[in-house]
Coordinates of N, CA and C in Angstrom, one line a residue:
M128 N 101.5 92.2 113.4 CA 102.5 92.0 112.4 C 101.9 92.2 111.0
K129 N 100.6 91.7 110.8 CA 100.0 91.8 109.5 C 99.7 93.2 109.2
N130 N 99.3 94.0 110.2 CA 99.0 95.4 110.0 C 100.3 96.2 109.6
S131 N 101.4 95.8 110.2 CA 102.7 96.4 109.8 C 103.1 96.2 108.4
K132 N 102.9 95.0 107.9 CA 103.2 94.6 106.5 C 102.2 95.3 105.6
T133 N 101.0 95.4 106.0 CA 100.0 96.1 105.1 C 100.3 97.5 105.0
L134 N 100.7 98.2 106.1 CA 101.0 99.6 106.2 C 102.3 99.8 105.3
A135 N 103.2 98.9 105.4 CA 104.4 99.0 104.5 C 104.1 98.9 103.0
L136 N 103.2 98.0 102.7 CA 102.8 97.9 101.3 C 102.0 99.2 100.8
V137 N 101.1 99.7 101.6 CA 100.4 100.9 101.3 C 101.3 102.1 101.1
E138 N 102.2 102.2 102.1 CA 103.2 103.3 102.0 C 104.1 103.2 100.7
G139 N 104.5 101.9 100.4 CA 105.3 101.7 99.2 C 104.5 102.1 97.9
A140 N 103.2 101.7 97.9 CA 102.4 102.0 96.7 C 102.2 103.5 96.6
A141 N 102.0 104.2 97.7 CA 101.9 105.6 97.7 C 103.1 106.3 97.2
M142 N 104.3 105.8 97.7 CA 105.6 106.4 97.3 C 105.8 106.2 95.8
I143 N 105.5 105.0 95.3 CA 105.6 104.7 93.8 C 104.8 105.7 93.0
A144 N 103.5 105.9 93.5 CA 102.6 106.8 92.8 C 103.1 108.2 92.8
L145 N 103.6 108.7 93.9 CA 104.1 110.0 94.1 C 105.4 110.2 93.2
A146 N 106.3 109.2 93.3 CA 107.5 109.3 92.5 C 107.2 109.3 91.0
T147 N 106.2 108.6 90.6 CA 105.8 108.5 89.2 C 105.2 109.9 88.7
V148 N 104.4 110.5 89.5 CA 103.8 111.8 89.1 C 104.9 112.8 89.0
L149 N 105.8 112.8 90.0 CA 107.0 113.7 90.0 C 107.9 113.5 88.8
S150 N 108.0 112.2 88.4 CA 108.9 111.9 87.2 C 108.4 112.5 85.9
L151 N 107.1 112.8 85.9 CA 106.4 113.3 84.7 C 106.7 114.8 84.6
I152 N 107.1 115.4 85.7 CA 107.4 116.9 85.7 C 108.9 117.1 85.4
K153 N 109.2 117.3 84.2 CA 110.6 117.4 83.8 C 111.0 118.9 83.8
V154 N 112.1 119.1 84.6 CA 112.7 120.5 84.7 C 113.5 120.7 83.4
Y155 N 114.2 119.6 83.0 CA 115.1 119.7 81.8 C 115.2 118.3 81.2
K156 N 114.9 118.2 79.9 CA 115.0 116.9 79.3 C 116.0 116.9 78.2
L157 N 116.9 115.9 78.3 CA 118.0 115.8 77.3 C 117.4 115.1 76.0
P158 N 118.1 115.3 74.9 CA 117.6 114.8 73.6 C 117.6 113.3 73.4
W159 N 118.5 112.6 74.1 CA 118.7 111.1 73.9 C 118.4 110.4 75.2
G160 N 117.5 110.8 75.9 CA 117.1 110.2 77.2 C 117.8 110.9 78.4
G161 N 117.2 110.7 79.5 CA 117.6 111.4 80.7 C 117.0 112.7 80.9
S162 N 116.7 113.1 82.1 CA 116.1 114.4 82.4 C 116.3 114.7 83.9
I163 N 116.2 116.0 84.2 CA 116.2 116.4 85.6 C 114.7 116.6 85.9
T164 N 114.2 115.9 86.9 CA 112.8 115.9 87.3 C 112.6 116.7 88.6
L165 N 111.3 116.9 88.9 CA 111.0 117.6 90.1 C 111.1 116.6 91.3
L166 N 112.3 116.3 91.7 CA 112.6 115.4 92.9 C 111.9 114.1 92.8
S167 N 111.8 113.5 91.7 CA 111.1 112.2 91.5 C 111.7 111.0 92.3
M168 N 112.9 111.1 92.6 CA 113.5 109.9 93.4 C 113.4 110.1 94.9
V169 N 113.0 111.2 95.3 CA 112.8 111.5 96.8 C 111.9 110.5 97.5
P170 N 110.7 110.3 96.9 CA 109.8 109.3 97.6 C 110.3 107.9 97.8
I171 N 111.0 107.4 96.8 CA 111.6 106.1 96.9 C 112.7 106.1 97.9
C172 N 113.5 107.1 97.9 CA 114.6 107.2 98.8 C 114.1 107.3 100.3
L173 N 113.1 108.1 100.5 CA 112.5 108.3 101.8 C 111.9 106.9 102.3
Y174 N 111.3 106.2 101.4 CA 110.7 104.9 101.8 C 111.8 104.0 102.2
S175 N 112.8 103.9 101.4 CA 113.9 103.0 101.7 C 114.6 103.3 103.0
I176 N 114.7 104.6 103.3 CA 115.3 105.0 104.6 C 114.4 104.7 105.7
K177 N 113.1 104.9 105.6 CA 112.2 104.6 106.6 C 112.0 103.1 106.9
R178 N 111.9 102.3 105.8 CA 111.6 100.9 105.9 C 112.8 99.9 105.8
G179 N 113.9 100.4 105.3 CA 115.1 99.5 105.2 C 115.3 99.1 103.8
I180 N 116.4 98.5 103.6 CA 116.9 98.2 102.2 C 116.1 97.1 101.6
G181 N 115.5 96.1 102.3 CA 114.7 95.1 101.8 C 113.5 95.6 101.2
Y182 N 112.7 96.3 101.9 CA 111.5 96.9 101.4 C 111.8 98.0 100.3
G183 N 112.9 98.7 100.5 CA 113.3 99.7 99.6 C 113.6 99.1 98.2
M184 N 114.3 98.0 98.2 CA 114.7 97.3 96.9 C 113.4 96.8 96.2
A185 N 112.5 96.3 97.0 CA 111.2 95.8 96.4 C 110.4 96.9 95.7
V186 N 110.3 98.0 96.5 CA 109.5 99.2 95.9 C 110.3 99.8 94.8
S187 N 111.6 99.9 94.9 CA 112.3 100.6 93.7 C 112.3 99.7 92.5
F188 N 112.2 98.3 92.7 CA 112.1 97.5 91.5 C 110.8 97.7 90.8
V189 N 109.7 97.8 91.6 CA 108.4 98.1 91.0 C 108.4 99.4 90.3
Y190 N 109.0 100.4 90.9 CA 109.2 101.7 90.3 C 109.9 101.6 89.0
S191 N 111.0 100.8 88.9 CA 111.7 100.6 87.7 C 110.8 100.1 86.6
L192 N 109.9 99.2 86.9 CA 109.0 98.7 85.9 C 108.0 99.7 85.4
V193 N 107.5 100.6 86.3 CA 106.6 101.7 86.0 C 107.4 102.6 85.0
Q194 N 108.6 103.0 85.4 CA 109.4 103.9 84.5 C 109.6 103.3 83.1
L195 N 109.9 102.0 83.1 CA 110.1 101.3 81.8 C 108.8 101.3 81.0
F196 N 107.7 101.0 81.6 CA 106.4 101.0 80.8 C 106.0 102.4 80.4
L197 N 106.3 103.5 81.2 CA 106.0 104.8 80.7 C 106.8 105.2 79.5
D198 N 108.0 104.7 79.4 CA 108.9 105.1 78.3 C 108.9 104.1 77.1
L199 N 108.2 103.0 77.3 CA 108.3 101.9 76.3 C 108.0 102.3 74.9
G200 N 107.0 103.1 74.6 CA 106.7 103.5 73.3 C 107.8 104.3 72.6
E201 N 108.4 105.2 73.4 CA 109.6 105.9 72.9 C 110.8 105.0 72.6
I202 N 111.0 104.1 73.5 CA 112.2 103.2 73.4 C 112.0 102.3 72.2
L203 N 110.8 101.8 72.0 CA 110.6 100.9 70.8 C 110.7 101.6 69.5
G204 N 110.5 102.9 69.5 CA 110.7 103.8 68.3 C 112.1 104.0 67.9
W205 N 113.1 103.6 68.8 CA 114.5 103.9 68.5 C 115.1 102.9 67.5
G206 N 114.3 101.8 67.2 CA 114.8 100.9 66.2 C 116.0 100.0 66.7
L207 N 116.0 99.7 67.9 CA 117.1 98.9 68.5 C 116.9 97.4 68.2
T208 N 118.0 96.7 68.1 CA 117.9 95.2 67.9 C 117.4 94.6 69.2
A209 N 117.0 93.3 69.1 CA 116.4 92.7 70.3 C 117.4 92.6 71.5
G210 N 118.7 92.3 71.2 CA 119.7 92.3 72.2 C 120.0 93.6 72.9
T211 N 120.0 94.6 72.0 CA 120.3 96.0 72.5 C 119.1 96.5 73.3
L212 N 117.9 96.1 72.9 CA 116.7 96.5 73.6 C 116.7 95.9 75.0
V213 N 117.0 94.6 75.1 CA 117.0 93.9 76.4 C 118.1 94.6 77.3
A214 N 119.3 94.9 76.8 CA 120.3 95.5 77.5 C 119.9 96.9 78.0
C215 N 119.2 97.7 77.1 CA 118.7 99.0 77.5 C 117.7 98.9 78.6
F216 N 116.8 97.9 78.5 CA 115.8 97.7 79.6 C 116.5 97.4 80.9
A217 N 117.5 96.5 80.8 CA 118.2 96.1 82.1 C 119.0 97.3 82.7
L218 N 119.8 97.9 81.9 CA 120.7 98.9 82.5 C 120.0 100.3 82.7
D219 N 119.3 100.8 81.7 CA 118.7 102.1 81.9 C 117.4 102.1 82.7
Y220 N 116.9 101.0 82.9 CA 115.6 101.0 83.7 C 115.7 100.1 84.9
I221 N 115.7 98.8 84.7 CA 115.6 97.8 85.8 C 116.7 98.0 86.9
L222 N 117.9 98.0 86.4 CA 119.1 98.1 87.4 C 119.2 99.6 87.8
A223 N 119.0 100.5 86.9 CA 119.2 101.9 87.3 C 118.2 102.4 88.4
Y224 N 116.9 102.1 88.1 CA 115.9 102.6 89.1 C 115.8 101.7 90.3
S225 N 116.1 100.4 90.2 CA 116.1 99.5 91.3 C 117.2 99.9 92.3
S226 N 118.3 100.5 91.9 CA 119.3 100.9 92.8 C 118.9 101.9 93.8
L227 N 117.8 102.6 93.6 CA 117.3 103.6 94.6 C 117.0 103.0 95.9
G228 N 116.7 101.7 95.9 CA 116.4 101.0 97.2 C 117.6 100.9 98.1
V229 N 118.8 101.2 97.6 CA 120.0 101.2 98.4 C 120.0 102.4 99.4
A230 N 119.2 103.4 99.2 CA 119.2 104.6 100.0 C 119.1 104.3 101.5
G231 N 118.5 103.2 101.8 CA 118.3 102.8 103.2 C 119.4 102.1 103.9
I232 N 120.5 101.9 103.2 CA 121.6 101.0 103.7 C 122.2 101.6 105.0
F233 N 122.3 102.9 105.2 CA 122.9 103.4 106.4 C 121.9 104.2 107.2
R234 N 120.6 103.8 107.1 CA 119.5 104.6 107.7 C 119.6 104.7 109.2
K235 N 120.2 103.8 109.9 CA 120.3 103.9 111.4 C 121.4 104.8 111.9
L236 N 122.2 105.4 111.0 CA 123.3 106.3 111.3 C 122.8 107.8 111.4
G237 N 121.6 108.0 111.2 CA 121.1 109.4 111.3 C 121.3 110.2 110.0
T238 N 121.4 111.5 110.1 CA 121.4 112.3 109.0 C 122.6 112.0 108.1
G239 N 123.8 111.7 108.6 CA 124.9 111.3 107.8 C 124.7 110.1 107.1
G240 N 124.0 109.1 107.7 CA 123.7 107.9 107.0 C 122.7 108.1 105.9
W241 N 121.7 109.0 106.1 CA 120.7 109.2 105.1 C 121.4 109.8 103.9
I242 N 122.3 110.8 104.1 CA 123.0 111.4 103.0 C 123.9 110.4 102.3
A243 N 124.6 109.6 103.0 CA 125.5 108.6 102.4 C 124.6 107.5 101.6
G244 N 123.5 107.1 102.2 CA 122.6 106.2 101.5 C 122.1 106.7 100.2
V245 N 121.6 107.9 100.2 CA 121.0 108.6 99.0 C 122.0 108.8 98.0
V246 N 123.2 109.3 98.4 CA 124.3 109.5 97.4 C 124.7 108.2 96.8
A247 N 124.9 107.1 97.7 CA 125.3 105.8 97.1 C 124.2 105.3 96.1
A248 N 123.0 105.4 96.5 CA 121.9 104.9 95.6 C 121.9 105.6 94.2
L249 N 122.1 107.0 94.3 CA 122.0 107.7 93.0 C 123.3 107.6 92.3
L250 N 124.4 107.4 92.9 CA 125.7 107.1 92.2 C 125.6 105.7 91.5
L251 N 124.9 104.8 92.1 CA 124.7 103.5 91.5 C 123.8 103.7 90.2
R252 N 122.8 104.5 90.3 CA 122.0 104.8 89.2 C 122.8 105.4 88.1
L253 N 123.6 106.4 88.4 CA 124.5 107.0 87.5 C 125.4 106.0 86.8
A254 N 126.0 105.1 87.6 CA 126.9 104.0 87.1 C 126.1 103.2 86.1
M255 N 124.9 102.8 86.3 CA 124.1 102.0 85.3 C 123.9 102.8 84.0
H256 N 123.6 104.1 84.1 CA 123.4 104.9 82.9 C 124.8 105.0 82.2
F257 N 125.8 105.2 82.9 CA 127.2 105.3 82.4 C 127.5 104.0 81.6
L258 N 127.3 102.9 82.2 CA 127.6 101.6 81.6 C 126.8 101.5 80.3
S259 N 125.5 101.9 80.4 CA 124.7 101.8 79.2 C 125.2 102.6 78.1
G260 N 125.7 103.8 78.4 CA 126.2 104.7 77.4 C 127.5 104.1 76.7
V261 N 128.3 103.5 77.5 CA 129.5 102.9 77.0 C 129.3 101.6 76.3
L262 N 128.5 100.7 76.9 CA 128.3 99.4 76.3 C 127.2 99.3 75.2
I263 N 126.2 100.1 75.3 CA 125.1 100.0 74.3 C 125.2 101.1 73.3
W264 N 125.3 102.3 73.7 CA 125.2 103.5 72.8 C 126.5 103.9 72.1
H265 N 127.6 103.7 72.7 CA 128.9 104.0 72.1 C 129.0 105.4 71.5
S266 N 128.3 106.3 72.2 CA 128.2 107.7 71.6 C 129.5 108.5 71.8
V267 N 129.7 109.3 70.8 CA 130.8 110.3 70.9 C 130.3 111.5 70.1
G268 N 131.0 112.6 70.3 CA 130.7 113.8 69.7 C 130.7 115.0 70.6
K269 N 129.9 116.0 70.3 CA 129.8 117.2 71.1 C 128.8 117.1 72.3
V270 N 129.2 117.5 73.4 CA 128.4 117.6 74.6 C 128.5 119.0 75.1
W271 N 127.5 119.9 74.9 CA 127.5 121.3 75.3 C 128.8 122.0 74.9
G272 N 129.1 121.8 73.6 CA 130.3 122.5 73.0 C 131.6 121.8 73.3
F273 N 131.6 120.8 74.1 CA 132.9 120.0 74.3 C 132.9 118.8 73.4
D274 N 133.9 118.8 72.5 CA 134.0 117.7 71.5 C 134.8 116.6 72.1
T275 N 134.3 115.3 72.0 CA 135.0 114.2 72.5 C 134.8 113.0 71.6
S276 N 135.9 112.3 71.4 CA 135.8 111.0 70.6 C 136.0 109.8 71.6
N277 N 136.0 110.1 72.9 CA 136.1 109.1 73.9 C 134.7 108.7 74.4
Q278 N 134.2 107.5 74.2 CA 132.9 107.1 74.6 C 132.7 107.1 76.1
Y279 N 133.8 106.9 76.9 CA 133.7 106.9 78.3 C 133.5 108.3 78.8
L280 N 134.3 109.2 78.3 CA 134.1 110.6 78.7 C 132.7 111.2 78.2
Y281 N 132.3 110.8 77.0 CA 131.0 111.3 76.5 C 129.9 110.7 77.4
S282 N 129.9 109.5 77.7 CA 128.9 108.9 78.6 C 128.9 109.5 80.0
F283 N 130.0 109.8 80.5 CA 130.1 110.4 81.8 C 129.5 111.8 81.8
L284 N 129.9 112.6 80.8 CA 129.5 114.0 80.6 C 128.0 114.0 80.4
Y285 N 127.5 113.2 79.5 CA 126.1 113.2 79.1 C 125.2 112.8 80.3
N286 N 125.5 111.6 80.9 CA 124.7 111.1 82.0 C 124.9 111.9 83.3
G287 N 126.1 112.4 83.5 CA 126.4 113.2 84.6 C 125.7 114.6 84.6
S288 N 125.4 115.1 83.4 CA 124.7 116.4 83.3 C 123.3 116.4 83.9
Y289 N 122.7 115.3 83.9 CA 121.4 115.3 84.6 C 121.4 114.5 85.9
M290 N 122.3 113.6 86.1 CA 122.3 112.8 87.3 C 123.0 113.6 88.5
V291 N 124.0 114.4 88.2 CA 124.7 115.1 89.3 C 123.7 116.1 89.9
P292 N 122.9 116.9 89.1 CA 121.9 117.8 89.7 C 120.8 116.9 90.5
E293 N 120.4 115.8 89.9 CA 119.5 114.9 90.6 C 120.0 114.5 92.0
I294 N 121.3 114.1 92.0 CA 121.9 113.7 93.3 C 121.9 114.8 94.3
V295 N 122.3 116.0 93.9 CA 122.3 117.1 94.8 C 121.0 117.5 95.3
F296 N 120.0 117.6 94.4 CA 118.6 118.1 94.8 C 117.9 117.0 95.6
T297 N 118.1 115.7 95.2 CA 117.4 114.7 96.0 C 118.0 114.6 97.4
T298 N 119.3 114.7 97.5 CA 119.9 114.6 98.9 C 119.5 115.7 99.8
I299 N 119.5 116.9 99.2 CA 119.0 118.1 100.0 C 117.5 117.9 100.4
A300 N 116.7 117.5 99.5 CA 115.3 117.3 99.8 C 115.0 116.2 100.8
V301 N 115.7 115.1 100.8 CA 115.6 114.0 101.7 C 115.9 114.5 103.1
V302 N 117.1 115.2 103.3 CA 117.5 115.7 104.6 C 116.5 116.7 105.1
F303 N 116.1 117.6 104.2 CA 115.1 118.7 104.6 C 113.8 118.1 105.1
L304 N 113.3 117.1 104.4 CA 112.0 116.5 104.8 C 112.2 115.7 106.1
F305 N 113.3 115.0 106.3 CA 113.5 114.3 107.6 C 113.7 115.3 108.7
K306 N 114.1 116.5 108.5 CA 114.3 117.4 109.6 C 113.0 118.2 109.9
L307 N 112.1 118.3 109.0 CA 110.8 119.0 109.2 C 110.0 118.4 110.4
P308 N 109.6 119.2 111.4 CA 108.9 118.6 112.5 C 107.6 118.0 112.0
Q309 N 106.9 118.6 111.0 CA 105.7 118.1 110.5 C 105.8 116.7 109.9
T310 N 106.9 116.4 109.3 CA 107.1 115.1 108.6 C 107.9 114.1 109.4
K311 N 108.6 114.6 110.4 CA 109.5 113.7 111.2 C 108.9 112.5 111.7
K312 N 107.7 112.7 112.3 CA 107.0 111.5 112.9 C 106.6 110.5 111.8
L313 N 106.1 111.0 110.7 CA 105.7 110.0 109.6 C 106.9 109.3 109.1
L314 N 108.1 110.0 109.0 CA 109.2 109.4 108.4 C 110.3 108.8 109.3
T315 N 109.9 108.7 110.6 CA 110.9 108.2 111.6 C 111.3 106.8 111.2
V316 N 112.6 106.5 111.3 CA 113.1 105.2 111.0 C 112.5 104.2 112.0
K317 N 111.9 103.1 111.4 CA 111.3 102.1 112.2 C 112.4 101.0 112.5
E318 N 112.5 100.5 113.7 CA 113.4 99.5 114.0 C 112.8 98.2 113.5
D319 N 113.7 97.3 113.0 CA 113.3 96.0 112.5 C 113.1 95.0 113.6

């Protein structure tokens, strides 16, 4: 039993490290936060699917703290009030990235469950960024030539512009990796 927990911790640490490195490779970065990365959420989703939602939530919470610390200098330079800063930390980092642990919720249902879990986790992340846009940033204006004075629409368009590609690419990558014979044994769902 002790070896199993140790292995789960080591795997979790490795997945956090891999996800962090991948998060630094930005395919596209938006001007006010948010980016399309090189499949940075895949390791956390794979871990959650393999180990279950409990372990997945713990690892994704640690990953959220890593992401917060990586962006802390930039965030502090935005001149936010203390309350706004705490709300930003909570919605855009802690809750958004911790939601990745939900990817393992349907893990025992096979490929369909993996897809549903990953999509659910990333939709939760999108929801946190959307709420942040509406509650904290109250942004309106032009998004890619589309002018809007509606903060809900603006937040959805802005955050959706990077999260929808992330959802699609992450889901495809997770299914592909679970189907590869070389990785199937390593990533096989463990029974609790």
